Amino acid sequence: MLNKLVKVAGIFSEAMRDAVLFLRFNSYSPFADKSKRAFYKIIIEAHTIEKGLSLRHPKMLFGKDKIRFVMAALSRYDLQHSPVPAHMSLGALDAYVNFHARAGMSDPFLDEITGYLKGWEARLPKPWKGGTRDYSFQTQPPGSLQHLIASRSSVRTLRSSPIDPDRIVEAISLAQMAPSQCNRQSSRVHTYRDPALIKELLALQGGSRGFSESVGNLFVVSSEICAWGGPGQRNQGYVDGALFAMCLLLACRSMGWGACPLNLAIDHKTESAIRRVGGIPAGERLIMMIAFGEPVAPETTVAFSPRRPAAEIVTVH
Ligand SMILES: Cc1cc2nc3c(=O)[nH]c(=O)nc-3n(C[C@H](O)[C@H](O)[C@H](O)COP(=O)(O)O)c2cc1C
C-alpha cells in the first residue's frame, strides 16, 4: 500500500518537474536561447507558406501577415545559427511569387516580396531549398526501406473517397510491426470514413484548414494509459504512440495512399471533445490524427520542408 502511495505521489512531483523544465526552456521563456527561438519561429511560419502552396487550389495572395512576419524575422535572424530557416523562407517566398506569376497576377505585395528576395540573393545565393517540390506516386510500390522512408511526404491533395476497410486494416497490421516497450502495444487506432464525423473531428483539430474538405479517411492514434504505471513512465505512451504513428504513415505510403499527420497539441477540454465525438474511451491519451486517402493524381505537389544538414543535429561523443 505504502509503495503504491509513493508511486502516486511521484506522479505529482514528476508532473511538477515537467512543468518547471518546460517553463524554463519553452519558446516563450525569457531564458530560452534567442537564436534557437528565432530558428523555430521562422521555420514554423515559413512552413505555412510552403504548405499553402502545396494545396490543390491555393488562395491568391494568401497569408500576407505571415509573409510580412517571415520577412521581418528573417532580416533580424543570425544566419550563423543555421541557414535552414533562410532557405526555407526564401524558397517559399520565391515559389509564392512564381505561383502568382504563373496565374498572371500582379500586385504591389508581390513586388515587395520580389524586392526583398533580390536583396537576399547576394547574402544567400540560390538555389534556395524551400517552397514546393513535385511528388510522384508513379514509383509505387517503394521497393526498399530506404526508398520508402525517403519517398514519404505529407500529402495534402487527397481524394475524398473512402478506402475499403479491409485495406485500411491491412495498413494497420503493417504498422503494428512498430516496436513498443516490453511489446506492450498500447497504441490504439480509430479510423473514420463518415464525412460528417470527419468534418467534426477536423474542426476540433484545426490544422487541416485548406484541405479538410478533401479528407475522406482519418485515423486518430491513441495510447491506452493503463499500459503505463508510476512516475517514470508518465510520457511513454507518447513514445510508443509516435513510433506506431510513424509506421502507420509509412504503411499508408506503401499502400500508395497520401497521408498527412495532424497534430493534437490540444488542452484537456479539446481532447475530451475529440474523444466524445470520435467514440474514444476516456482511458486513451490522444497522440495525433492522420488524414489519408488515394492521391488526387499520380503526380502532385508537396511542401518542400527542407531538412537540416545532419551535422546540425548530431553530437558525436
Ligand atoms: C506530430 C505532427 C503533427 C503535424 N500536424 C500537422 C497539421 O496539423 N497540419 C498539417 O498540415 N501538417 C502537419 N504535420 C506535417 C508537418 O508539417 C510535416 O511533417 C513537416 O513539414 C515535414 O514535411 P514532410 O512530412 O512532408 O516530410 C504534422 C507532423 C507531425 C509529425
mmCIF file of C-alpha atoms and ligand atoms in Angstrom:
data_model
loop_
_atom_site.group_PDB
_atom_site.id
_atom_site.type_symbol
_atom_site.label_atom_id
_atom_site.label_comp_id
_atom_site.label_asym_id
_atom_site.label_seq_id
_atom_site.Cartn_x
_atom_site.Cartn_y
_atom_site.Cartn_z
ATOM 1 C CA MET A 1 0.000 0.000 0.000
ATOM 2 C CA LEU A 2 2.769 2.436 1.019
ATOM 3 C CA ASN A 3 4.598 1.513 -2.132
ATOM 4 C CA LYS A 4 1.533 2.465 -4.194
ATOM 5 C CA LEU A 5 1.140 5.789 -2.341
ATOM 6 C CA VAL A 6 4.791 6.625 -3.011
ATOM 7 C CA LYS A 7 4.233 5.918 -6.717
ATOM 8 C CA VAL A 8 1.125 8.140 -6.849
ATOM 9 C CA ALA A 9 2.954 10.968 -5.042
ATOM 10 C CA GLY A 10 5.796 10.510 -7.523
ATOM 11 C CA ILE A 11 3.427 11.186 -10.414
ATOM 12 C CA PHE A 12 2.586 14.617 -8.916
ATOM 13 C CA SER A 13 6.182 15.535 -8.266
ATOM 14 C CA GLU A 14 7.296 14.424 -11.742
ATOM 15 C CA ALA A 15 4.435 16.379 -13.359
ATOM 16 C CA MET A 16 5.582 19.441 -11.409
ATOM 17 C CA ARG A 17 9.167 18.962 -12.583
ATOM 18 C CA ASP A 18 7.896 18.537 -16.181
ATOM 19 C CA ALA A 19 6.226 21.913 -15.788
ATOM 20 C CA VAL A 20 9.329 23.591 -14.336
ATOM 21 C CA LEU A 21 11.572 22.222 -17.086
ATOM 22 C CA PHE A 22 9.080 23.293 -19.726
ATOM 23 C CA LEU A 23 8.701 26.767 -18.218
ATOM 24 C CA ARG A 24 12.467 27.218 -18.219
ATOM 25 C CA PHE A 25 13.142 26.123 -21.809
ATOM 26 C CA ASN A 26 9.922 26.608 -23.794
ATOM 27 C CA SER A 27 9.934 29.179 -26.574
ATOM 28 C CA TYR A 28 8.096 31.832 -24.521
ATOM 29 C CA SER A 29 10.655 31.655 -21.741
ATOM 30 C CA PRO A 30 12.855 34.758 -21.455
ATOM 31 C CA PHE A 31 15.677 32.351 -20.544
ATOM 32 C CA ALA A 32 15.472 30.429 -23.835
ATOM 33 C CA ASP A 33 18.277 30.995 -26.352
ATOM 34 C CA LYS A 34 17.242 33.843 -28.716
ATOM 35 C CA SER A 35 18.724 32.316 -31.898
ATOM 36 C CA LYS A 36 17.064 28.999 -31.212
ATOM 37 C CA ARG A 37 13.746 30.735 -30.614
ATOM 38 C CA ALA A 38 14.055 32.657 -33.885
ATOM 39 C CA PHE A 39 15.094 29.471 -35.722
ATOM 40 C CA TYR A 40 11.934 27.605 -34.715
ATOM 41 C CA LYS A 41 9.607 30.589 -35.080
ATOM 42 C CA ILE A 42 10.738 31.339 -38.661
ATOM 43 C CA ILE A 43 10.542 27.673 -39.677
ATOM 44 C CA ILE A 44 7.017 27.368 -38.264
ATOM 45 C CA GLU A 45 5.772 30.473 -40.083
ATOM 46 C CA ALA A 46 7.624 29.703 -43.355
ATOM 47 C CA HIS A 47 6.004 26.280 -43.306
ATOM 48 C CA THR A 48 2.562 27.895 -43.517
ATOM 49 C CA ILE A 49 3.628 29.446 -46.850
ATOM 50 C CA GLU A 50 5.012 26.217 -48.373
ATOM 51 C CA LYS A 51 2.006 24.344 -47.031
ATOM 52 C CA GLY A 52 -0.426 26.869 -48.568
ATOM 53 C CA LEU A 53 1.334 26.454 -51.912
ATOM 54 C CA SER A 54 1.076 22.662 -51.702
ATOM 55 C CA LEU A 55 -2.741 22.755 -51.550
ATOM 56 C CA ARG A 56 -4.778 21.841 -54.593
ATOM 57 C CA HIS A 57 -6.150 25.345 -55.110
ATOM 58 C CA PRO A 58 -4.009 27.855 -53.213
ATOM 59 C CA LYS A 59 -5.812 31.140 -52.482
ATOM 60 C CA MET A 60 -4.487 34.184 -54.300
ATOM 61 C CA LEU A 61 -2.336 36.417 -52.069
ATOM 62 C CA PHE A 62 -2.880 34.196 -49.041
ATOM 63 C CA GLY A 63 -1.032 34.722 -45.771
ATOM 64 C CA LYS A 64 0.049 38.365 -46.157
ATOM 65 C CA ASP A 65 0.596 38.893 -42.424
ATOM 66 C CA LYS A 66 2.625 35.699 -42.036
ATOM 67 C CA ILE A 67 4.748 36.599 -45.050
ATOM 68 C CA ARG A 68 5.478 40.066 -43.679
ATOM 69 C CA PHE A 69 6.358 38.472 -40.356
ATOM 70 C CA VAL A 70 8.720 35.956 -42.015
ATOM 71 C CA MET A 71 10.471 38.698 -43.994
ATOM 72 C CA ALA A 72 10.951 40.874 -40.918
ATOM 73 C CA ALA A 73 12.051 37.995 -38.684
ATOM 74 C CA LEU A 74 14.471 36.641 -41.282
ATOM 75 C CA SER A 75 16.070 40.075 -41.673
ATOM 76 C CA ARG A 76 16.885 40.023 -37.946
ATOM 77 C CA TYR A 77 17.931 36.354 -37.928
ATOM 78 C CA ASP A 78 21.556 35.313 -37.368
ATOM 79 C CA LEU A 79 22.470 33.090 -40.343
ATOM 80 C CA GLN A 80 25.419 31.684 -38.417
ATOM 81 C CA HIS A 81 22.995 29.726 -36.253
ATOM 82 C CA SER A 82 21.743 27.701 -39.253
ATOM 83 C CA PRO A 83 20.915 28.657 -42.845
ATOM 84 C CA VAL A 84 17.882 26.329 -42.923
ATOM 85 C CA PRO A 85 15.203 28.902 -41.921
ATOM 86 C CA ALA A 86 16.559 31.257 -44.606
ATOM 87 C CA HIS A 87 16.488 28.553 -47.288
ATOM 88 C CA MET A 88 13.007 27.531 -46.266
ATOM 89 C CA SER A 89 11.638 31.096 -46.138
ATOM 90 C CA LEU A 90 13.322 32.391 -49.287
ATOM 91 C CA GLY A 91 12.412 29.242 -51.226
ATOM 92 C CA ALA A 92 8.801 29.553 -50.090
ATOM 93 C CA LEU A 93 8.642 33.280 -50.932
ATOM 94 C CA ASP A 94 10.195 32.632 -54.346
ATOM 95 C CA ALA A 95 7.656 29.859 -55.014
ATOM 96 C CA TYR A 96 4.873 32.221 -53.841
ATOM 97 C CA VAL A 97 5.922 34.884 -56.356
ATOM 98 C CA ASN A 98 6.283 32.298 -59.149
ATOM 99 C CA PHE A 99 2.880 30.797 -58.368
ATOM 100 C CA HIS A 100 1.217 34.210 -58.777
ATOM 101 C CA ALA A 101 3.232 34.971 -61.921
ATOM 102 C CA ARG A 102 2.020 31.709 -63.495
ATOM 103 C CA ALA A 103 -1.549 32.712 -62.594
ATOM 104 C CA GLY A 104 -0.972 36.050 -64.394
ATOM 105 C CA MET A 105 -1.425 38.042 -61.203
ATOM 106 C CA SER A 106 0.344 41.266 -60.350
ATOM 107 C CA ASP A 107 0.109 43.151 -57.077
ATOM 108 C CA PRO A 108 2.282 45.616 -55.153
ATOM 109 C CA PHE A 109 2.621 42.980 -52.412
ATOM 110 C CA LEU A 110 4.286 40.597 -54.886
ATOM 111 C CA ASP A 111 6.660 43.393 -55.981
ATOM 112 C CA GLU A 112 7.514 43.946 -52.327
ATOM 113 C CA ILE A 113 8.445 40.258 -51.943
ATOM 114 C CA THR A 114 10.436 40.272 -55.197
ATOM 115 C CA GLY A 115 12.433 43.271 -53.961
ATOM 116 C CA TYR A 116 13.043 41.531 -50.654
ATOM 117 C CA LEU A 117 14.287 38.374 -52.403
ATOM 118 C CA LYS A 118 16.636 40.398 -54.641
ATOM 119 C CA GLY A 119 18.199 41.829 -51.504
ATOM 120 C CA TRP A 120 18.901 38.318 -50.234
ATOM 121 C CA GLU A 121 20.461 36.886 -53.391
ATOM 122 C CA ALA A 122 23.937 38.183 -52.542
ATOM 123 C CA ARG A 123 23.701 37.067 -48.910
ATOM 124 C CA LEU A 124 22.456 33.552 -49.597
ATOM 125 C CA PRO A 125 22.878 32.565 -53.248
ATOM 126 C CA LYS A 126 20.256 30.441 -54.993
ATOM 127 C CA PRO A 127 19.154 27.656 -55.260
ATOM 128 C CA TRP A 128 17.067 28.081 -52.099
ATOM 129 C CA LYS A 129 15.917 24.798 -50.633
ATOM 130 C CA GLY A 130 12.298 25.619 -49.957
ATOM 131 C CA GLY A 131 8.880 26.165 -51.497
ATOM 132 C CA THR A 132 7.283 23.134 -53.063
ATOM 133 C CA ARG A 133 8.524 20.137 -54.990
ATOM 134 C CA ASP A 134 6.951 17.761 -57.461
ATOM 135 C CA TYR A 135 5.887 14.474 -55.971
ATOM 136 C CA SER A 136 5.147 11.252 -57.808
ATOM 137 C CA PHE A 137 3.193 8.160 -56.822
ATOM 138 C CA GLN A 138 4.296 6.528 -60.095
ATOM 139 C CA THR A 139 7.263 4.824 -58.462
ATOM 140 C CA GLN A 140 4.864 2.619 -56.453
ATOM 141 C CA PRO A 141 5.399 0.404 -54.637
ATOM 142 C CA PRO A 142 8.578 1.681 -52.979
ATOM 143 C CA GLY A 143 10.869 -1.311 -53.306
ATOM 144 C CA SER A 144 13.327 -0.777 -50.496
ATOM 145 C CA LEU A 145 13.100 0.528 -46.954
ATOM 146 C CA GLN A 146 15.440 3.409 -47.827
ATOM 147 C CA HIS A 147 13.214 4.359 -50.727
ATOM 148 C CA LEU A 148 10.048 4.014 -48.648
ATOM 149 C CA ILE A 149 11.397 6.353 -45.955
ATOM 150 C CA ALA A 150 12.888 8.820 -48.426
ATOM 151 C CA SER A 151 9.751 8.923 -50.569
ATOM 152 C CA ARG A 152 7.269 9.667 -47.781
ATOM 153 C CA SER A 153 5.994 13.185 -47.649
ATOM 154 C CA SER A 154 2.996 14.914 -46.115
ATOM 155 C CA VAL A 155 0.419 14.893 -48.895
ATOM 156 C CA ARG A 156 -2.434 17.389 -48.610
ATOM 157 C CA THR A 157 -4.012 16.726 -52.013
ATOM 158 C CA LEU A 158 -6.174 13.723 -51.219
ATOM 159 C CA ARG A 159 -9.130 12.081 -52.892
ATOM 160 C CA SER A 160 -12.100 12.157 -50.502
ATOM 161 C CA SER A 161 -13.434 8.722 -51.496
ATOM 162 C CA PRO A 162 -13.473 6.296 -48.558
ATOM 163 C CA ILE A 163 -10.941 3.482 -48.678
ATOM 164 C CA ASP A 164 -12.002 -0.138 -48.355
ATOM 165 C CA PRO A 165 -11.921 -1.071 -44.614
ATOM 166 C CA ASP A 166 -10.038 -4.315 -45.353
ATOM 167 C CA ARG A 167 -7.215 -2.345 -46.957
ATOM 168 C CA ILE A 168 -7.201 0.054 -44.010
ATOM 169 C CA VAL A 169 -6.831 -2.877 -41.624
ATOM 170 C CA GLU A 170 -4.036 -4.221 -43.856
ATOM 171 C CA ALA A 171 -2.144 -0.938 -43.410
ATOM 172 C CA ILE A 172 -2.783 -1.012 -39.658
ATOM 173 C CA SER A 173 -1.464 -4.587 -39.366
ATOM 174 C CA LEU A 174 1.714 -3.454 -41.080
ATOM 175 C CA ALA A 175 2.035 -0.519 -38.665
ATOM 176 C CA GLN A 176 1.683 -2.975 -35.786
ATOM 177 C CA MET A 177 5.221 -4.099 -36.567
ATOM 178 C CA ALA A 178 6.274 -0.909 -34.734
ATOM 179 C CA PRO A 179 8.360 -1.706 -31.660
ATOM 180 C CA SER A 180 6.821 -0.978 -28.275
ATOM 181 C CA GLN A 181 8.201 -1.085 -24.759
ATOM 182 C CA CYS A 182 8.122 -4.694 -23.496
ATOM 183 C CA ASN A 183 5.943 -5.317 -26.537
ATOM 184 C CA ARG A 184 3.105 -3.623 -24.628
ATOM 185 C CA GLN A 185 1.361 -2.488 -27.826
ATOM 186 C CA SER A 186 -0.522 0.248 -26.020
ATOM 187 C CA SER A 187 -1.230 2.090 -29.278
ATOM 188 C CA ARG A 188 -4.809 2.196 -30.490
ATOM 189 C CA VAL A 189 -6.091 3.478 -33.779
ATOM 190 C CA HIS A 190 -9.572 4.765 -34.525
ATOM 191 C CA THR A 191 -10.437 5.018 -38.180
ATOM 192 C CA TYR A 192 -13.218 7.157 -39.647
ATOM 193 C CA ARG A 193 -14.791 7.280 -43.103
ATOM 194 C CA ASP A 194 -18.027 9.150 -42.373
ATOM 195 C CA PRO A 195 -17.659 12.659 -43.901
ATOM 196 C CA ALA A 196 -19.820 14.367 -41.242
ATOM 197 C CA LEU A 197 -17.867 12.785 -38.393
ATOM 198 C CA ILE A 198 -14.533 13.589 -40.033
ATOM 199 C CA LYS A 199 -15.624 17.197 -40.502
ATOM 200 C CA GLU A 200 -16.469 17.469 -36.817
ATOM 201 C CA LEU A 201 -13.188 15.856 -35.730
ATOM 202 C CA LEU A 202 -11.085 18.030 -38.034
ATOM 203 C CA ALA A 203 -12.839 21.166 -36.795
ATOM 204 C CA LEU A 204 -11.620 20.261 -33.299
ATOM 205 C CA GLN A 205 -8.085 19.661 -34.595
ATOM 206 C CA GLY A 206 -7.759 22.827 -36.658
ATOM 207 C CA GLY A 207 -4.547 22.047 -38.602
ATOM 208 C CA SER A 208 -6.167 20.878 -41.817
ATOM 209 C CA ARG A 209 -7.635 24.204 -42.882
ATOM 210 C CA GLY A 210 -7.417 24.495 -46.651
ATOM 211 C CA PHE A 211 -7.646 20.770 -47.318
ATOM 212 C CA SER A 212 -10.114 19.410 -44.749
ATOM 213 C CA GLU A 213 -12.873 19.037 -47.404
ATOM 214 C CA SER A 214 -10.696 16.548 -49.269
ATOM 215 C CA VAL A 215 -10.204 14.311 -46.219
ATOM 216 C CA GLY A 216 -12.411 11.239 -46.583
ATOM 217 C CA ASN A 217 -10.360 8.940 -44.359
ATOM 218 C CA LEU A 218 -8.995 9.757 -40.949
ATOM 219 C CA PHE A 219 -7.042 7.974 -38.236
ATOM 220 C CA VAL A 220 -6.868 9.049 -34.629
ATOM 221 C CA VAL A 221 -3.893 7.351 -32.997
ATOM 222 C CA SER A 222 -4.096 6.989 -29.232
ATOM 223 C CA SER A 223 -2.387 5.121 -26.428
ATOM 224 C CA GLU A 224 -4.009 3.190 -23.634
ATOM 225 C CA ILE A 225 -2.902 4.838 -20.378
ATOM 226 C CA CYS A 226 -3.266 1.713 -18.273
ATOM 227 C CA ALA A 227 -0.318 0.177 -20.134
ATOM 228 C CA TRP A 228 1.857 2.577 -18.109
ATOM 229 C CA GLY A 229 2.378 2.878 -14.368
ATOM 230 C CA GLY A 230 4.395 5.050 -11.994
ATOM 231 C CA PRO A 231 6.130 8.405 -12.419
ATOM 232 C CA GLY A 232 8.924 7.219 -14.710
ATOM 233 C CA GLN A 233 6.504 6.033 -17.356
ATOM 234 C CA ARG A 234 4.304 9.145 -17.441
ATOM 235 C CA ASN A 235 5.260 10.097 -21.017
ATOM 236 C CA GLN A 236 5.929 6.685 -22.504
ATOM 237 C CA GLY A 237 2.520 6.418 -24.157
ATOM 238 C CA TYR A 238 3.623 9.272 -26.431
ATOM 239 C CA VAL A 239 6.867 7.484 -27.306
ATOM 240 C CA ASP A 240 5.199 4.224 -28.297
ATOM 241 C CA GLY A 241 2.272 6.076 -29.876
ATOM 242 C CA ALA A 242 4.538 8.232 -32.046
ATOM 243 C CA LEU A 243 6.550 5.218 -33.218
ATOM 244 C CA PHE A 244 3.308 3.485 -34.135
ATOM 245 C CA ALA A 245 2.043 6.589 -35.946
ATOM 246 C CA MET A 246 5.288 6.801 -37.935
ATOM 247 C CA CYS A 247 4.903 3.184 -39.029
ATOM 248 C CA LEU A 248 1.303 3.918 -39.971
ATOM 249 C CA LEU A 249 2.424 6.843 -42.146
ATOM 250 C CA LEU A 250 4.929 4.566 -43.889
ATOM 251 C CA ALA A 251 2.288 1.858 -44.242
ATOM 252 C CA CYS A 252 -0.003 4.404 -45.962
ATOM 253 C CA ARG A 253 2.839 5.272 -48.314
ATOM 254 C CA SER A 254 3.417 1.600 -49.092
ATOM 255 C CA MET A 255 -0.299 1.212 -49.919
ATOM 256 C CA GLY A 256 0.040 4.041 -52.447
ATOM 257 C CA TRP A 257 -2.021 6.487 -50.372
ATOM 258 C CA GLY A 258 -1.215 10.042 -49.499
ATOM 259 C CA ALA A 259 -1.180 10.861 -45.789
ATOM 260 C CA CYS A 260 -0.660 13.888 -43.586
ATOM 261 C CA PRO A 261 -0.055 13.766 -39.825
ATOM 262 C CA LEU A 262 -2.220 16.240 -37.905
ATOM 263 C CA ASN A 263 -1.083 17.480 -34.520
ATOM 264 C CA LEU A 264 -3.082 17.080 -31.362
ATOM 265 C CA ALA A 265 -1.356 19.852 -29.446
ATOM 266 C CA ILE A 266 -4.536 20.464 -27.505
ATOM 267 C CA ASP A 267 -5.803 21.070 -23.998
ATOM 268 C CA HIS A 268 -7.781 18.562 -21.951
ATOM 269 C CA LYS A 269 -11.087 20.188 -22.920
ATOM 270 C CA THR A 270 -10.499 19.665 -26.655
ATOM 271 C CA GLU A 271 -9.081 16.197 -26.063
ATOM 272 C CA SER A 272 -12.298 15.252 -24.248
ATOM 273 C CA ALA A 273 -14.388 16.735 -27.060
ATOM 274 C CA ILE A 274 -12.485 14.665 -29.651
ATOM 275 C CA ARG A 275 -12.947 11.559 -27.511
ATOM 276 C CA ARG A 276 -16.672 12.257 -27.243
ATOM 277 C CA VAL A 277 -17.185 12.910 -30.979
ATOM 278 C CA GLY A 278 -14.918 10.040 -32.033
ATOM 279 C CA GLY A 279 -16.235 7.493 -29.530
ATOM 280 C CA ILE A 280 -12.793 7.064 -27.972
ATOM 281 C CA PRO A 281 -12.601 5.667 -24.411
ATOM 282 C CA ALA A 282 -11.544 8.018 -21.593
ATOM 283 C CA GLY A 283 -8.555 5.793 -20.744
ATOM 284 C CA GLU A 284 -6.776 6.590 -24.010
ATOM 285 C CA ARG A 285 -4.403 9.534 -24.480
ATOM 286 C CA LEU A 286 -4.585 11.035 -27.961
ATOM 287 C CA ILE A 287 -1.322 11.074 -29.919
ATOM 288 C CA MET A 288 -2.173 12.506 -33.339
ATOM 289 C CA MET A 289 -4.596 12.365 -36.236
ATOM 290 C CA ILE A 290 -3.598 11.224 -39.719
ATOM 291 C CA ALA A 291 -5.550 12.313 -42.791
ATOM 292 C CA PHE A 292 -5.134 9.800 -45.583
ATOM 293 C CA GLY A 293 -6.581 8.780 -48.920
ATOM 294 C CA GLU A 294 -5.885 7.919 -52.508
ATOM 295 C CA PRO A 295 -3.847 10.685 -54.168
ATOM 296 C CA VAL A 296 -5.820 13.047 -56.443
ATOM 297 C CA ALA A 297 -3.289 12.369 -59.186
ATOM 298 C CA PRO A 298 -0.152 10.268 -59.587
ATOM 299 C CA GLU A 299 1.838 13.497 -59.898
ATOM 300 C CA THR A 300 1.231 16.148 -57.280
ATOM 301 C CA THR A 301 2.911 18.939 -55.348
ATOM 302 C CA VAL A 302 4.087 18.813 -51.748
ATOM 303 C CA ALA A 303 5.693 21.321 -49.415
ATOM 304 C CA PHE A 304 9.482 21.257 -49.746
ATOM 305 C CA SER A 305 10.083 21.073 -45.962
ATOM 306 C CA PRO A 306 13.893 21.016 -46.221
ATOM 307 C CA ARG A 307 15.850 19.033 -43.649
ATOM 308 C CA ARG A 308 18.721 20.416 -41.601
ATOM 309 C CA PRO A 309 22.150 19.042 -42.517
ATOM 310 C CA ALA A 310 22.760 16.022 -40.277
ATOM 311 C CA ALA A 311 25.800 17.766 -38.775
ATOM 312 C CA GLU A 312 23.485 20.408 -37.269
ATOM 313 C CA ILE A 313 21.616 17.876 -35.178
ATOM 314 C CA VAL A 314 24.362 15.387 -34.345
ATOM 315 C CA THR A 315 26.719 15.476 -31.397
ATOM 316 C CA VAL A 316 29.298 12.739 -31.809
ATOM 317 C CA HIS A 317 30.508 11.919 -28.294
HETATM 318 C C1 LIG B 1 3.077 15.268 -34.898
HETATM 319 C C2 LIG B 1 2.889 16.005 -36.208
HETATM 320 C C3 LIG B 1 1.828 16.876 -36.340
HETATM 321 C C4 LIG B 1 1.592 17.534 -37.556
HETATM 322 N N1 LIG B 1 0.500 18.352 -37.676
HETATM 323 C C5 LIG B 1 0.187 18.886 -38.871
HETATM 324 C C6 LIG B 1 -1.032 19.625 -39.021
HETATM 325 O O1 LIG B 1 -1.798 19.826 -38.080
HETATM 326 N N2 LIG B 1 -1.340 20.098 -40.262
HETATM 327 C C7 LIG B 1 -0.522 19.880 -41.348
HETATM 328 O O2 LIG B 1 -0.869 20.313 -42.449
HETATM 329 N N3 LIG B 1 0.653 19.197 -41.222
HETATM 330 C C8 LIG B 1 1.020 18.683 -40.018
HETATM 331 N N4 LIG B 1 2.173 17.941 -39.877
HETATM 332 C C9 LIG B 1 3.042 17.720 -41.044
HETATM 333 C C10 LIG B 1 4.362 18.505 -40.953
HETATM 334 O O3 LIG B 1 4.141 19.832 -41.311
HETATM 335 C C11 LIG B 1 5.390 17.822 -41.874
HETATM 336 O O4 LIG B 1 5.616 16.510 -41.395
HETATM 337 C C12 LIG B 1 6.734 18.549 -41.925
HETATM 338 O O5 LIG B 1 6.613 19.814 -42.535
HETATM 339 C C13 LIG B 1 7.766 17.729 -42.717
HETATM 340 O O6 LIG B 1 7.303 17.506 -44.032
HETATM 341 P P1 LIG B 1 7.084 16.053 -44.643
HETATM 342 O O7 LIG B 1 6.122 15.301 -43.733
HETATM 343 O O8 LIG B 1 6.465 16.300 -45.989
HETATM 344 O O9 LIG B 1 8.396 15.363 -44.715
HETATM 345 C C14 LIG B 1 2.463 17.323 -38.653
HETATM 346 C C15 LIG B 1 3.566 16.457 -38.492
HETATM 347 C C16 LIG B 1 3.771 15.806 -37.294
HETATM 348 C C17 LIG B 1 4.939 14.855 -37.167
#
